[in-house]
Tab-separated table of C-alpha atoms in Angstrom:
chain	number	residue	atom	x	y	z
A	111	UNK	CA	89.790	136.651	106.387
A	112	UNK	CA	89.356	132.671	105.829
A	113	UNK	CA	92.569	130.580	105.146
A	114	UNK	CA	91.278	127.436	102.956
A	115	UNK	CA	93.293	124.128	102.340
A	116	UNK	CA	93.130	123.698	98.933
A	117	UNK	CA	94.857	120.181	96.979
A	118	UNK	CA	96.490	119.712	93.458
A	119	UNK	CA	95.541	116.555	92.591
A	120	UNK	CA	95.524	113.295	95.037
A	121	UNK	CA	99.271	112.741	93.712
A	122	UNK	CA	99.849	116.820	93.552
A	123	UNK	CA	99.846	116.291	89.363
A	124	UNK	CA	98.263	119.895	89.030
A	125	UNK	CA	100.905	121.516	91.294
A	126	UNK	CA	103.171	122.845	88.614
A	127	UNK	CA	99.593	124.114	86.626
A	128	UNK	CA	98.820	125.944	90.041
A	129	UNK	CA	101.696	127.849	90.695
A	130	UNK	CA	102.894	128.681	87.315
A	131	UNK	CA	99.624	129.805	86.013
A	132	UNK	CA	98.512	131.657	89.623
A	133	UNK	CA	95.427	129.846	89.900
A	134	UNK	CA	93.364	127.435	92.200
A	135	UNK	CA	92.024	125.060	89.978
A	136	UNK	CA	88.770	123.144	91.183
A	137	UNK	CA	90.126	119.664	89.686
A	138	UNK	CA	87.007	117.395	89.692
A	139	UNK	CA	86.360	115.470	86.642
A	140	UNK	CA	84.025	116.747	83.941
A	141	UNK	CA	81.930	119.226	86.349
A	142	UNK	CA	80.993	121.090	83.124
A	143	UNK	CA	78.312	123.796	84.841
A	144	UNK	CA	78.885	127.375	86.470
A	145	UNK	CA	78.710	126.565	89.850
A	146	UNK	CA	77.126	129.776	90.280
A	147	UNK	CA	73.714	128.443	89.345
A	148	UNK	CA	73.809	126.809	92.332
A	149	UNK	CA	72.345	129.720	94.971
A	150	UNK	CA	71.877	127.311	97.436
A	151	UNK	CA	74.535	123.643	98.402
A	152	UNK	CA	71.716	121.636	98.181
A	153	UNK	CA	70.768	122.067	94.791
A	154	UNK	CA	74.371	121.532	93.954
A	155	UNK	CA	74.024	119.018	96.095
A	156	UNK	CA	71.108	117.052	94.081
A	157	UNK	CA	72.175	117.907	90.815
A	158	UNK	CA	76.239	116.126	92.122
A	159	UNK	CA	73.362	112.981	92.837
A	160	UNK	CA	71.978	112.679	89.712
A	161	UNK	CA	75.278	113.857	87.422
A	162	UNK	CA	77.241	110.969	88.876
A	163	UNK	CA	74.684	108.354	89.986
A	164	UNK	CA	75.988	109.315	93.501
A	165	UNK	CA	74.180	105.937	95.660
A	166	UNK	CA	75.677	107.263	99.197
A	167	UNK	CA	73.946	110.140	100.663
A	168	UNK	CA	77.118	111.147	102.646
A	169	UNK	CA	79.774	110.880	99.951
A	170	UNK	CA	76.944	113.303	98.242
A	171	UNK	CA	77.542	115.658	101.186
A	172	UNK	CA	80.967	115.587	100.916
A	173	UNK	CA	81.086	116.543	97.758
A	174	UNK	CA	79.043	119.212	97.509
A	175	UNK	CA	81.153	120.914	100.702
A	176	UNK	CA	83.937	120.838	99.133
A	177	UNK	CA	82.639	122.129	95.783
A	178	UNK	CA	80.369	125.118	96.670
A	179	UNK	CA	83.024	127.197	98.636
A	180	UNK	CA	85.136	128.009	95.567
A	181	UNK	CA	82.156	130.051	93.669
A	182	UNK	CA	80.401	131.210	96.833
A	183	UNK	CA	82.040	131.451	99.870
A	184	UNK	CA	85.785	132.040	99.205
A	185	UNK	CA	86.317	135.609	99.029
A	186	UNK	CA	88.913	138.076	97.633
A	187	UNK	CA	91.770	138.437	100.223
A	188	UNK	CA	91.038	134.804	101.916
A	189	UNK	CA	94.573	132.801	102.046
A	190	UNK	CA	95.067	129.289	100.270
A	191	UNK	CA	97.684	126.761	101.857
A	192	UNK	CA	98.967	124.460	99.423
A	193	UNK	CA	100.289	121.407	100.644
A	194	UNK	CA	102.672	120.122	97.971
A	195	UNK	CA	102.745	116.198	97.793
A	196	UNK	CA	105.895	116.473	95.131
A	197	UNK	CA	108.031	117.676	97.741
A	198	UNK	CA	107.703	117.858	101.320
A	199	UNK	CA	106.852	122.070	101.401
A	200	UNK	CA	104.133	124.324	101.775
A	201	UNK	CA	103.016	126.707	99.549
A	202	UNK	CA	100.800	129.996	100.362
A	203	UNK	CA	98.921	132.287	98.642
A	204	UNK	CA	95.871	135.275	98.551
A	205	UNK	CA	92.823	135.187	96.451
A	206	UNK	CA	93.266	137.954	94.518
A	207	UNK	CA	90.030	137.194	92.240
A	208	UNK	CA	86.643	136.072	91.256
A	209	UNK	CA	85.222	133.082	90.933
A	210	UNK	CA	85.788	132.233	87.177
A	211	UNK	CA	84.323	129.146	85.030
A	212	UNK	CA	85.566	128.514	81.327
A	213	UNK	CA	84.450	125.525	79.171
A	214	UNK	CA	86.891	126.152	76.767
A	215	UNK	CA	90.002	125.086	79.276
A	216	UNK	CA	88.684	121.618	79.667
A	217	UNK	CA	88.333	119.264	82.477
A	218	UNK	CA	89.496	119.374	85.103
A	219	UNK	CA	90.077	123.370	84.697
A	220	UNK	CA	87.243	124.576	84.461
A	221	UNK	CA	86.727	125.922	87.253
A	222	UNK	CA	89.308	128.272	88.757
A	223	UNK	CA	90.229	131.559	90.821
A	224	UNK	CA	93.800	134.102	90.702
A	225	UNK	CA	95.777	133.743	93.587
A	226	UNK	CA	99.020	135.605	94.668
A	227	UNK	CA	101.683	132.708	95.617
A	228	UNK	CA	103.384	135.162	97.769
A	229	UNK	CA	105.172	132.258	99.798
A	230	UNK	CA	106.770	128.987	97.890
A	231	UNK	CA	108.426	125.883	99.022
A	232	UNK	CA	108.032	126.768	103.088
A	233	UNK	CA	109.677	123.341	104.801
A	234	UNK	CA	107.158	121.556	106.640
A	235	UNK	CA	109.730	121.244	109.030
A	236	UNK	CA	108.949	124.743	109.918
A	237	UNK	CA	105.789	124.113	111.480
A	238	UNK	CA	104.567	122.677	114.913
A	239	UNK	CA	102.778	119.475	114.470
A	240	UNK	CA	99.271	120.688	115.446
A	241	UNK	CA	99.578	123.502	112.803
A	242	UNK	CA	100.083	120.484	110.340
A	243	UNK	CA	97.830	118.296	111.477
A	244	UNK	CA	95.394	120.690	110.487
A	245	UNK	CA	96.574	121.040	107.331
A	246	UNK	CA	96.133	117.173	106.880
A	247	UNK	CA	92.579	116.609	106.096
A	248	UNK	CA	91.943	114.485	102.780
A	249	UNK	CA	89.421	117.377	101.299
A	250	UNK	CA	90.591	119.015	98.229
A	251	UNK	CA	88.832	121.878	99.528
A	252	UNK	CA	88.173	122.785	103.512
A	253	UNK	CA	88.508	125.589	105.495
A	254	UNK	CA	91.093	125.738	108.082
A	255	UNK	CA	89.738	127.993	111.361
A	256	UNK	CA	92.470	129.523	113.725
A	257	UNK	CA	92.500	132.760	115.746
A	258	UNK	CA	94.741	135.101	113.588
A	259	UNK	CA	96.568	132.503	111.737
A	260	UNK	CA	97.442	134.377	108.858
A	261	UNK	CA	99.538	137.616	111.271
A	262	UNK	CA	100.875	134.594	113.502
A	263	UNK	CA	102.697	132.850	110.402
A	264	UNK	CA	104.162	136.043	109.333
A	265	UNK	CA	104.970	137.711	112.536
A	266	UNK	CA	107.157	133.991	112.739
A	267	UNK	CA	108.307	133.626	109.141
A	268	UNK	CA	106.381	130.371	108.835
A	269	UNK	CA	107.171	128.832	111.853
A	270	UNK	CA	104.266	128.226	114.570
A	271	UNK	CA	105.261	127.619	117.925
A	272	UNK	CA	102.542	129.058	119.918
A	273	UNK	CA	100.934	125.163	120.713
A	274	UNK	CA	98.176	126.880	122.904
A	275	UNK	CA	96.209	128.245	119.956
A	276	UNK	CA	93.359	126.414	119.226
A	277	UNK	CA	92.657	125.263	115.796
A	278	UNK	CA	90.170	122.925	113.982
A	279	UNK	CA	88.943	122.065	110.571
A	280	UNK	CA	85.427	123.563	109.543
A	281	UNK	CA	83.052	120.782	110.385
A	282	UNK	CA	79.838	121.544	109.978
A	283	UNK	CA	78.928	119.728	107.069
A	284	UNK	CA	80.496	116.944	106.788
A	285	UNK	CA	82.726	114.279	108.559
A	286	UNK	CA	86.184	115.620	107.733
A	287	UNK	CA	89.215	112.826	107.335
A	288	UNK	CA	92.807	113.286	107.644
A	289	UNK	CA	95.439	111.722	105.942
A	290	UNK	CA	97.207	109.038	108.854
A	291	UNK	CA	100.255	108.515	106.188
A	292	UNK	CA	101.262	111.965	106.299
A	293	UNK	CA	100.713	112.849	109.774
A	294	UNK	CA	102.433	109.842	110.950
A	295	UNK	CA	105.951	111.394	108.395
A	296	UNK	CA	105.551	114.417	110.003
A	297	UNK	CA	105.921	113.049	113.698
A	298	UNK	CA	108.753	110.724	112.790
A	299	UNK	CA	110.404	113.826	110.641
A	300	UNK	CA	110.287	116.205	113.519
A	301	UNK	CA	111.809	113.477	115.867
A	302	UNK	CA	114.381	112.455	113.660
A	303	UNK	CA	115.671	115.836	112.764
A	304	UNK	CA	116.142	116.759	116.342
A	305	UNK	CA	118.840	113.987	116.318
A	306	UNK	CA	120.047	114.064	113.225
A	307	UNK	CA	120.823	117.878	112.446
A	308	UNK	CA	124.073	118.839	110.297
A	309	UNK	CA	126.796	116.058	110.181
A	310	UNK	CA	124.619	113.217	111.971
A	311	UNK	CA	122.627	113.283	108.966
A	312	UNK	CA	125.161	112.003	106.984
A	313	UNK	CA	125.235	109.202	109.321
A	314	UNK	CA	122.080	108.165	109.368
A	315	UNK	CA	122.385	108.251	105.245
A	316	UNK	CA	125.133	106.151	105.140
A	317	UNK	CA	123.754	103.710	107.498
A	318	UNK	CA	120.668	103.460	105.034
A	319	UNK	CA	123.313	103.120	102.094
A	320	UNK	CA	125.130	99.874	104.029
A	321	UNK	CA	121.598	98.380	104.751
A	322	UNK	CA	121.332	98.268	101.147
A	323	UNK	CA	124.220	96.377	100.636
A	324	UNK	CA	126.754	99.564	99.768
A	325	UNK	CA	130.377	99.433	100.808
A	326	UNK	CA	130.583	103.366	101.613
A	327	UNK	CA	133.061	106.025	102.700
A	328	UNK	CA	132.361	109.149	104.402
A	329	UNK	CA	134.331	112.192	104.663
A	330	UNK	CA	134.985	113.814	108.022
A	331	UNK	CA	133.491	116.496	109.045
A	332	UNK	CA	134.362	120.140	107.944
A	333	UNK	CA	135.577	120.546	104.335
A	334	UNK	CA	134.680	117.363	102.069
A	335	UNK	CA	135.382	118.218	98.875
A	336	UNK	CA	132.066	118.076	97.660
A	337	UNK	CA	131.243	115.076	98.639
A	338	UNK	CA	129.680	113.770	101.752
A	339	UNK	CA	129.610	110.243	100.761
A	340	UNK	CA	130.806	107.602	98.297
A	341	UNK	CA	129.176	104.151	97.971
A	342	UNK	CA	130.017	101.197	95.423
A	343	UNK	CA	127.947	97.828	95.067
A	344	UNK	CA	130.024	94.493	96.610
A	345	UNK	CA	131.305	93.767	99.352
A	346	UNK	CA	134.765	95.833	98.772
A	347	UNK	CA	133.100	98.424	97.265
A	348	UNK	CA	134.861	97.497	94.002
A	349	UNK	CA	131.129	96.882	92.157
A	350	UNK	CA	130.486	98.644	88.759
A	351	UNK	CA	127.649	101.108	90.662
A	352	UNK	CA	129.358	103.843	92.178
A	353	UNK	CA	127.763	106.821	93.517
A	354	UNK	CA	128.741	110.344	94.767
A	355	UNK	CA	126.226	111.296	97.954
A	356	UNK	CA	125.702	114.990	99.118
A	357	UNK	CA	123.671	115.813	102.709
A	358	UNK	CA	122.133	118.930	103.436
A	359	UNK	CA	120.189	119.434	106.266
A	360	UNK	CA	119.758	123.581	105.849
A	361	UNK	CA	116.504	125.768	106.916
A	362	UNK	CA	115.148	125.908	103.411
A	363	UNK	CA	114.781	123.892	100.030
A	364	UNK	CA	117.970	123.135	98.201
A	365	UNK	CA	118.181	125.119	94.759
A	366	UNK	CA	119.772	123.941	90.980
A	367	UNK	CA	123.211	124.702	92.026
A	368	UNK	CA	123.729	122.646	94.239
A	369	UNK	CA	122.512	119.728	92.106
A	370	UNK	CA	124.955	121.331	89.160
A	371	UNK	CA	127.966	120.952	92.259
A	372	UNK	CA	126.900	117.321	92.691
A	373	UNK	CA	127.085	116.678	88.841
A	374	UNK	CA	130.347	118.426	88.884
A	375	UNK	CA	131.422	116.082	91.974
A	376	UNK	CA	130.042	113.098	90.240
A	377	UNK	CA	132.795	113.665	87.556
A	378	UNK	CA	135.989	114.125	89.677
A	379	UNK	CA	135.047	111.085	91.271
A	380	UNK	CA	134.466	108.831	88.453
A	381	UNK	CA	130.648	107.892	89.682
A	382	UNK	CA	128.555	106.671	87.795
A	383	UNK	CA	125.090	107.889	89.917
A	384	UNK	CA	124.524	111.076	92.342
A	385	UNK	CA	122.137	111.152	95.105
A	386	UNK	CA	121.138	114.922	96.394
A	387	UNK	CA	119.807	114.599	99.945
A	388	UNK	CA	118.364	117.492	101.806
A	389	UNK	CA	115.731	117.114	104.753
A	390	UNK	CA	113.685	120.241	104.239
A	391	UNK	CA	113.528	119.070	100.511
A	392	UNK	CA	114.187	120.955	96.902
A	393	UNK	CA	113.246	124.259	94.986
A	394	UNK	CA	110.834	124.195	91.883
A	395	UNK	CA	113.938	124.399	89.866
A	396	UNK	CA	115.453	121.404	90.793
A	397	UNK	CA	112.457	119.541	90.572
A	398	UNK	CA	112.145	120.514	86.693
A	399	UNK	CA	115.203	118.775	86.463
A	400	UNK	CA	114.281	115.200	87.291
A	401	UNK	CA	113.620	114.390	84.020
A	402	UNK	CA	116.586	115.344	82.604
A	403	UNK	CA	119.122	113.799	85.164
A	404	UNK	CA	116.783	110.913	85.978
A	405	UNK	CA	119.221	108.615	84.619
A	406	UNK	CA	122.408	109.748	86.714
A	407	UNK	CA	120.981	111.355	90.060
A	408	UNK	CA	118.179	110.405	92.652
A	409	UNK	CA	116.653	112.790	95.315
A	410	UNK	CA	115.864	112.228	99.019
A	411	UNK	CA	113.985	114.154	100.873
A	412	UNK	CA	112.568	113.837	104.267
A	413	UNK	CA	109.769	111.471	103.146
A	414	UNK	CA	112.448	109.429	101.124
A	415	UNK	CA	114.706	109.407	103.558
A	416	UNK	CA	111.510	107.872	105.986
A	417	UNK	CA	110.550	105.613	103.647
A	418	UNK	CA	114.124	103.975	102.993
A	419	UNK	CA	113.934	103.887	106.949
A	420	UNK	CA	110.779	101.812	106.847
A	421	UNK	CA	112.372	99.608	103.831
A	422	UNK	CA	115.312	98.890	105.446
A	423	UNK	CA	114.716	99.023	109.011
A	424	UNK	CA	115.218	95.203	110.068
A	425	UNK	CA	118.848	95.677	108.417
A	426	UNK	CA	120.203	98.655	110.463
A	427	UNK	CA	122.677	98.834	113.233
A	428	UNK	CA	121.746	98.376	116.485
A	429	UNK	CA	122.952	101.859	117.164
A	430	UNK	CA	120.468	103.686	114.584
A	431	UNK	CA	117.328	101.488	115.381
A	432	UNK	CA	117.943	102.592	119.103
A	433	UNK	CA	118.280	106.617	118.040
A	434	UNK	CA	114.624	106.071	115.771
A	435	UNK	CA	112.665	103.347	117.409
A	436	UNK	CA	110.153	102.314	114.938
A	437	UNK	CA	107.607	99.381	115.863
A	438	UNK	CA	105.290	98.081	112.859
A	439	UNK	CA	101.796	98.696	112.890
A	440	UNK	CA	98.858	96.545	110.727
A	441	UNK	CA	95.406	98.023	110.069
A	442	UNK	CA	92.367	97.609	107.675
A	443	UNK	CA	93.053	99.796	104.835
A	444	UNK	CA	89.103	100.592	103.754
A	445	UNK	CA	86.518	103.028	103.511
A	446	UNK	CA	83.077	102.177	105.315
């Protein structure tokens, strides 16, 4: 059995198309031919040349690795992990059939196989950091190698703590990179929610809130009435923006009730705004619902939370920038 890391789109804008429809979708731009033509990668590889007026022999390379596997070496039972770049989860599931290739779906579907999501919305949290390192390569397609992966993440429930394992990213035929952004959130996520579990969250929310210029109040801990936090605009906190806050920091992706609660909240406390904030991030169904609440609520999730860090870092109290120290870092940003 292989486990591949498979992507939905650079900004994870096939995600929803993935899961709801039980496919892996090969999403490269107008690739109109049955890969199975192709008995060998290096006639894929020269046709890739000559279809896209590929100049670079390597990017060439790359391509046609991460092409070929889906139509000749993925097999029925191999695993897919899906990272999800929408929310800060994992998603895994089992080939469960051929290789297919239909014209008539259009680019960029037309090349696809079934798959079993028999695992949704698994926390990243839930996973040692060398488990998602591998997982952080920029293919759309590679193969992930570790010694019984697949009964070690159930025999676990997701969570990898065996560090000894050995694991690497299939190499052999071409120069694999990994994405820097997301490994560095996952190092400052696991740090930060080993000090900021439960109530301390809240905290460390609210202290982002007054960076921002909010004049906040937050409820003690045990019962809060449904509300973790309130914030207002000005100095008083007498400003026309008020907003309701609620922090979760549970073992698994919030789901819609708790975003109806918060709506519910928002109400009894005359806010105008909601923010839902839960570390380990939100369930398909609340996700469908940004578009409909876009206008009164906002949703924080690890990443957010990280990034509001890195916004507002300079503005802090001295207390918080001594729990997370955080130095800035400057480096090219180009491809050789």
């Amino acid at each position: 059995m292989s486990i591949w890391l498979f992507r939905a789109g650079s900004n994870g804008e096939y995600e929803s198309k993935f899961l709801n429809d039980k496919r892996i979708y090969l999403t490269w731009d107008d690739l109109d031919i049955n890969l199975k033509k192709f008995n060998k990668k290096e006639d894929l590889y020269m046709f890739l040349v000559d279809k896209y007026d590929l100049e670079k022999e390597k990017t060439a390379i790359n391509w046609a690795s991460q092409i070929y596997p889906i139509a000749h070496r993925m097999k029925i039972g191999d695993w897919v992990v899906l990272p999800s770049k929408i929310n800060r989860t994992i998603h895994f599931g089992k080939i469960v059939g051929d290789y297919n290739y239909d014209k008539s779906l259009g680019s960029p579907y037309y090349h696809y196989r079934e798959v079993e999501w028999f695992a949704v919305d698994i926390p990243r949290d839930k996973f040692e950091q060398d488990i998602l390192y591998s997982m952080g390569a920029f293919m759309t397609v590679c193969r992930i190698h570790k010694n019984n992966a697949e009964e070690i993440m159930y025999e676990n429930n997701w969570n990898i703590t065996d560090k000894s394992i050995p694991q690497k990213i299939d190499e052999s035929d071409d120069e694999i990179r990994f994405d820097l952004d997301e490994y560095i959130f996952d190092r400052i996520s696991d740090y930060i929610i080993k000090k900021f579990k439960g109530h301390k969250m809240e905290i460390l929310v609210e202290e982002i809130l007054k960076a921002k210029g909010f004049t906040t109040y937050r409820s003690p801990e045990g019962a809060d009435n449904g509300v973790d936090i309130l914030a207002a605009s000005d100095i008083l906190g007498f400003g026309s923006t008020k907003i309701c806050v609620q922090v979760k920091t549970a073992d698994s992706p919030i789901d819609r009730p708790t975003m109806d609660q918060l709506i519910g909240t928002m109400s009894n406390f005359n806010a105008d705004y909601g923010l839902l904030v839960s570390w380990t991030g939100f369930k398909t169904s609340v996700i469908k619902e940004i578009p409909k609440q876009f206008f009164k609520v906002r949703l924080w999730d690890s990443k957010k939370i990280i990034e509001q860090l890195f916004e507002n870092y300079d503005k802090l109290s001295d207390e918080i920038k001594t729990e997370i120290p955080l130095k800035r870092v400057w480096m090219l940003n180009i491809e050789e």
